[in-house]
N, CA, C and O of each residue as an XYZ file, in Angstrom:
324
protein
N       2.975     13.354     -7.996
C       3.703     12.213     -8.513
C       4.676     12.623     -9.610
O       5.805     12.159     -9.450
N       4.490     13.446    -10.775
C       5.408     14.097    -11.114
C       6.708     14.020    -11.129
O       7.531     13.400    -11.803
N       6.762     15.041     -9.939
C       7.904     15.061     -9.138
C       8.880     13.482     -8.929
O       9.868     13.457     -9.663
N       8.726     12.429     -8.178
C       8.811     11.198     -8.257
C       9.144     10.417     -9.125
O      10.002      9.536     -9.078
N       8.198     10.843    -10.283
C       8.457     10.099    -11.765
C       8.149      9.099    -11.786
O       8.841      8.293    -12.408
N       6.423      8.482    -10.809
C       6.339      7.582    -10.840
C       4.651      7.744    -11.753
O       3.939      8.747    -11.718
N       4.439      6.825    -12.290
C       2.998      6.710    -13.143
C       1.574      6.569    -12.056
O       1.348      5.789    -11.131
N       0.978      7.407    -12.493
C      -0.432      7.531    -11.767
C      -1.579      6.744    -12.250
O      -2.036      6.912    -13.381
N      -2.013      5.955    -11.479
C      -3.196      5.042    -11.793
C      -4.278      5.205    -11.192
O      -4.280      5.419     -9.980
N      -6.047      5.098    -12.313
C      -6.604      5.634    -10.782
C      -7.343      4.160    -10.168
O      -7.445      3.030    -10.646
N      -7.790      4.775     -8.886
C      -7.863      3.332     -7.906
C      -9.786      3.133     -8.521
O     -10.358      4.059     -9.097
N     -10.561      1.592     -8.187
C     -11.441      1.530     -8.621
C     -12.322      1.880     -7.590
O     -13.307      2.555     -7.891
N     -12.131      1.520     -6.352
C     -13.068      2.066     -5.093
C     -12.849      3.345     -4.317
O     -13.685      3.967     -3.661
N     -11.576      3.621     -4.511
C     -11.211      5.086     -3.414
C     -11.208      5.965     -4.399
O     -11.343      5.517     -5.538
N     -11.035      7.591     -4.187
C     -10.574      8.395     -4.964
C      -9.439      9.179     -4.645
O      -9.322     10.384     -4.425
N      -8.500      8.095     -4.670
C      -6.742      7.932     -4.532
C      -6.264      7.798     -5.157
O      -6.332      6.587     -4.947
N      -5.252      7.889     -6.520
C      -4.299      7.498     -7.259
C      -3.830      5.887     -6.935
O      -3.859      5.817     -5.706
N      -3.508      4.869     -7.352
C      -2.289      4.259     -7.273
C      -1.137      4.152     -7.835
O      -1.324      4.768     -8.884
N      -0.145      3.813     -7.851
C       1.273      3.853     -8.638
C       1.561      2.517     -8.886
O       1.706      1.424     -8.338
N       1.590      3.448    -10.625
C       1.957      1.658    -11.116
C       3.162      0.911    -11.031
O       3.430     -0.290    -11.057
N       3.802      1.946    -10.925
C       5.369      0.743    -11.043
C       5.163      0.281     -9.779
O       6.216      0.268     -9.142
N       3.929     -0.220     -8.983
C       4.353     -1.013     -7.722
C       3.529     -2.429     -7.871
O       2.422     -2.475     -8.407
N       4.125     -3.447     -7.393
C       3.642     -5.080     -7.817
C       2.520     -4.906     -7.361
O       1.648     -4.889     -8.229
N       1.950     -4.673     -5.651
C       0.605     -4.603     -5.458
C       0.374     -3.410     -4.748
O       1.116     -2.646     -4.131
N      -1.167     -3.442     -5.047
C      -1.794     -2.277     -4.678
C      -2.701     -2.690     -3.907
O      -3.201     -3.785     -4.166
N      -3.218     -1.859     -2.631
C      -4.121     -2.249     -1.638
C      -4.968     -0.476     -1.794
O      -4.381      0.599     -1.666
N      -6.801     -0.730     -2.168
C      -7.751      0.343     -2.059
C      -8.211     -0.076     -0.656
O      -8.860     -1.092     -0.406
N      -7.712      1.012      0.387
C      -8.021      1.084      1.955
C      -9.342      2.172      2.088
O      -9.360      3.291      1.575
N     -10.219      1.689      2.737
C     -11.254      2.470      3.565
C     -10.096      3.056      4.774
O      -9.168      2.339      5.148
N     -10.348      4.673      5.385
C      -9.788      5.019      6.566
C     -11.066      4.096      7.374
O     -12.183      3.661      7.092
N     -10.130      4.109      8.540
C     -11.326      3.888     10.016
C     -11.358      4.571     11.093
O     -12.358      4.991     11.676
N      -9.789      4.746     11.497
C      -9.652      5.878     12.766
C      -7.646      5.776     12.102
O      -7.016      5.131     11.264
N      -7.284      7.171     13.432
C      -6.146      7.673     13.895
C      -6.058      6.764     15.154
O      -7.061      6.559     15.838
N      -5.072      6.322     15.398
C      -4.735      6.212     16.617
C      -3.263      6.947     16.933
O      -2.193      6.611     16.426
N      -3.434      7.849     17.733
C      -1.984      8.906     18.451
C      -0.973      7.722     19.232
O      -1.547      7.110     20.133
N       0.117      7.438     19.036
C       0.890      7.220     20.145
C       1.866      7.803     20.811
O       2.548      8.724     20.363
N       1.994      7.245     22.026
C       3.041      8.183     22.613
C       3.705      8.294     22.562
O       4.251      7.191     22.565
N       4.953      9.650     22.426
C       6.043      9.604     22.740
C       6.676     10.540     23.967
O       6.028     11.185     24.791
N       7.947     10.443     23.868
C       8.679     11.162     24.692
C       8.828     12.520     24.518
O       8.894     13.073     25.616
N       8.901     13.214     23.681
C       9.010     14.346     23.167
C       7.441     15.297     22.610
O       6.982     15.066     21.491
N       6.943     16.061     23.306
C       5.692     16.316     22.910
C       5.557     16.998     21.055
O       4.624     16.839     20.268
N       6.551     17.569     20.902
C       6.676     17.945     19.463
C       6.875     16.897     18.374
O       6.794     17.179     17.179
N       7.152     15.610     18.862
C       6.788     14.077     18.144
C       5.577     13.944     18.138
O       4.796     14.265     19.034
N       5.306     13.383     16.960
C       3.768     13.175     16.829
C       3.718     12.248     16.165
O       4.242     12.449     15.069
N       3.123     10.785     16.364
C       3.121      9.409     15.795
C       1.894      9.208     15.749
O       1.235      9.847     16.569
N       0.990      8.087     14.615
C       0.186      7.940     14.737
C       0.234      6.799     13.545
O       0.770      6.798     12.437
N      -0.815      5.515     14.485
C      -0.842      4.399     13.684
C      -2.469      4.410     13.163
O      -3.441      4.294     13.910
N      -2.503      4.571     11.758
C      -3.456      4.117     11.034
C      -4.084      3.090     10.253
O      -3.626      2.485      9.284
N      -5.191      2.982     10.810
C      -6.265      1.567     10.381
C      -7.006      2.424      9.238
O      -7.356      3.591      9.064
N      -7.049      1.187      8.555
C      -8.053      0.847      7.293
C      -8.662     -0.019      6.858
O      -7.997     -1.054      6.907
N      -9.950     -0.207      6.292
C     -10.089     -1.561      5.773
C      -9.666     -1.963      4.393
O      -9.855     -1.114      3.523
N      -9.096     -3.173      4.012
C      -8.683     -3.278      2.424
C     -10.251     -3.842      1.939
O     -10.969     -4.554      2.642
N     -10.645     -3.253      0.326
C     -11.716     -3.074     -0.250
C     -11.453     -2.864     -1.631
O     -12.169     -2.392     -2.515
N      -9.692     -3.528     -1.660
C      -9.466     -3.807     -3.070
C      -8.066     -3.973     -3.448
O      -7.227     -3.086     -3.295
N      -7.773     -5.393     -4.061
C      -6.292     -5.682     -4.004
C      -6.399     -6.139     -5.163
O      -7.237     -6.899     -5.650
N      -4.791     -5.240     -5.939
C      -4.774     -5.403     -7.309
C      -3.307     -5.895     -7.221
O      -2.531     -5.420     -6.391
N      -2.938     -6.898     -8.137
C      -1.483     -7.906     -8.046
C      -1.208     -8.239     -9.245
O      -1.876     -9.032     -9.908
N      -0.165     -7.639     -9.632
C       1.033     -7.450    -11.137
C       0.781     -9.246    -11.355
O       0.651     -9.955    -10.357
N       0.738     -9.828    -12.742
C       0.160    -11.165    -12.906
C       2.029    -11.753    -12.541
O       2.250    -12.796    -11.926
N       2.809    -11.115    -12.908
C       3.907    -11.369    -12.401
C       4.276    -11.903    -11.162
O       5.190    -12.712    -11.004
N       3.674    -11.521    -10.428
C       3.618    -12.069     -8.772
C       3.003    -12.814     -8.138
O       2.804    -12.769     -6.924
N       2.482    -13.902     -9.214
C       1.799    -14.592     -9.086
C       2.025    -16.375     -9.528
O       2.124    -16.686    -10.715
N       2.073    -17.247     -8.611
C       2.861    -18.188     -8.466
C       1.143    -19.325     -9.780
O      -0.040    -19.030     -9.943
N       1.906    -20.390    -10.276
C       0.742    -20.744    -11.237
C      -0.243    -21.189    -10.199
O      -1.319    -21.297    -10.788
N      -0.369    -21.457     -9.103
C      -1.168    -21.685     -8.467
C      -2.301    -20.363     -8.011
O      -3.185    -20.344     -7.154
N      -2.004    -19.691     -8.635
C      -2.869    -17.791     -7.936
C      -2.433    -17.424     -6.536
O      -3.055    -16.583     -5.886
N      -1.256    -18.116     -6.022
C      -0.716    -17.251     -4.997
C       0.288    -16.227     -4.879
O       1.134    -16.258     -5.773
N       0.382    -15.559     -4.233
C       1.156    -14.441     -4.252
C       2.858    -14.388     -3.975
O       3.114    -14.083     -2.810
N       3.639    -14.545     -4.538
C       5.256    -14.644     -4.631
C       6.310    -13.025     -4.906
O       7.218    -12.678     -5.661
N       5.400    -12.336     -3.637
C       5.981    -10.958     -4.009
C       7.699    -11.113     -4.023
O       8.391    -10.298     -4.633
N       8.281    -12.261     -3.272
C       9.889    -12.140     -3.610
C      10.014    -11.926     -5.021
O      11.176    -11.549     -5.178
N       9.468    -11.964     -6.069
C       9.789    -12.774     -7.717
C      10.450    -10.626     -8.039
O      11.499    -10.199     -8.521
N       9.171     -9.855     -7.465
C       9.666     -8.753     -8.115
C      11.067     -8.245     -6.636
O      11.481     -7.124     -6.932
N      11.535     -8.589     -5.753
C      12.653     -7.936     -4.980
C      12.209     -7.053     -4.034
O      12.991     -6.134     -3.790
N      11.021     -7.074     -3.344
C      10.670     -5.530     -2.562
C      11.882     -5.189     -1.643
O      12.683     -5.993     -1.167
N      11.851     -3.623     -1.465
C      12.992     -3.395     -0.209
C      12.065     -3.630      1.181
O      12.575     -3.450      2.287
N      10.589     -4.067      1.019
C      10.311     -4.094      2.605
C       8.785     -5.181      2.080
O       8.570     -5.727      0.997
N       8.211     -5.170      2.958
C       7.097     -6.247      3.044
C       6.562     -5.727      4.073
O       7.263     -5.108      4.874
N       4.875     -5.912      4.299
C       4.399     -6.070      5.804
C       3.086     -6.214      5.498
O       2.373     -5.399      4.912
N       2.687     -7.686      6.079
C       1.305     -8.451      5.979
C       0.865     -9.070      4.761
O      -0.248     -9.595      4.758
N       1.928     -9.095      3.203
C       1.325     -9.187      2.562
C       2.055    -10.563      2.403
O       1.685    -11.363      1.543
């Protein structure tokens, strides 16, 4: 992380880092690899499952009701949350 220049946080259930400058944080259990295919055998894709087992959310992103308003901080992407 260093490198990056982003701040290291440590997670309460995994023994993973998280990074703080990010609004939320998800502590994932692995479960499996799944390989998919491609066209090119020297491509190598693979979609990974986890279970979430711990979600931490900047109070900032948080609408007065305790819901979650990740637009408030600008993400460049989203997915599921």
């Amino acid at each position: 992380m260093e490198l990056s220049g982003l701040t290291r946080l440590s997670s309460n259930l995994v023994n993973v880092p998280r990074v703080a400058e990010t609004p939320v944080n998800l502590e994932c259990r692995y479960l499996k690899s799944i390989r998919v295919p491609s066209w090119e055998e020297k491509d190598r894709y693979f979609i990974v499952l986890g279970e979430v087992i711990g979600i931490h959310i900047r109070d900032e992103c948080l609408t007065e009701d305790g819901l979650v308003n990740i637009a408030k901080k600008k993400p460049h992407w989203k997915n599921g949350i």
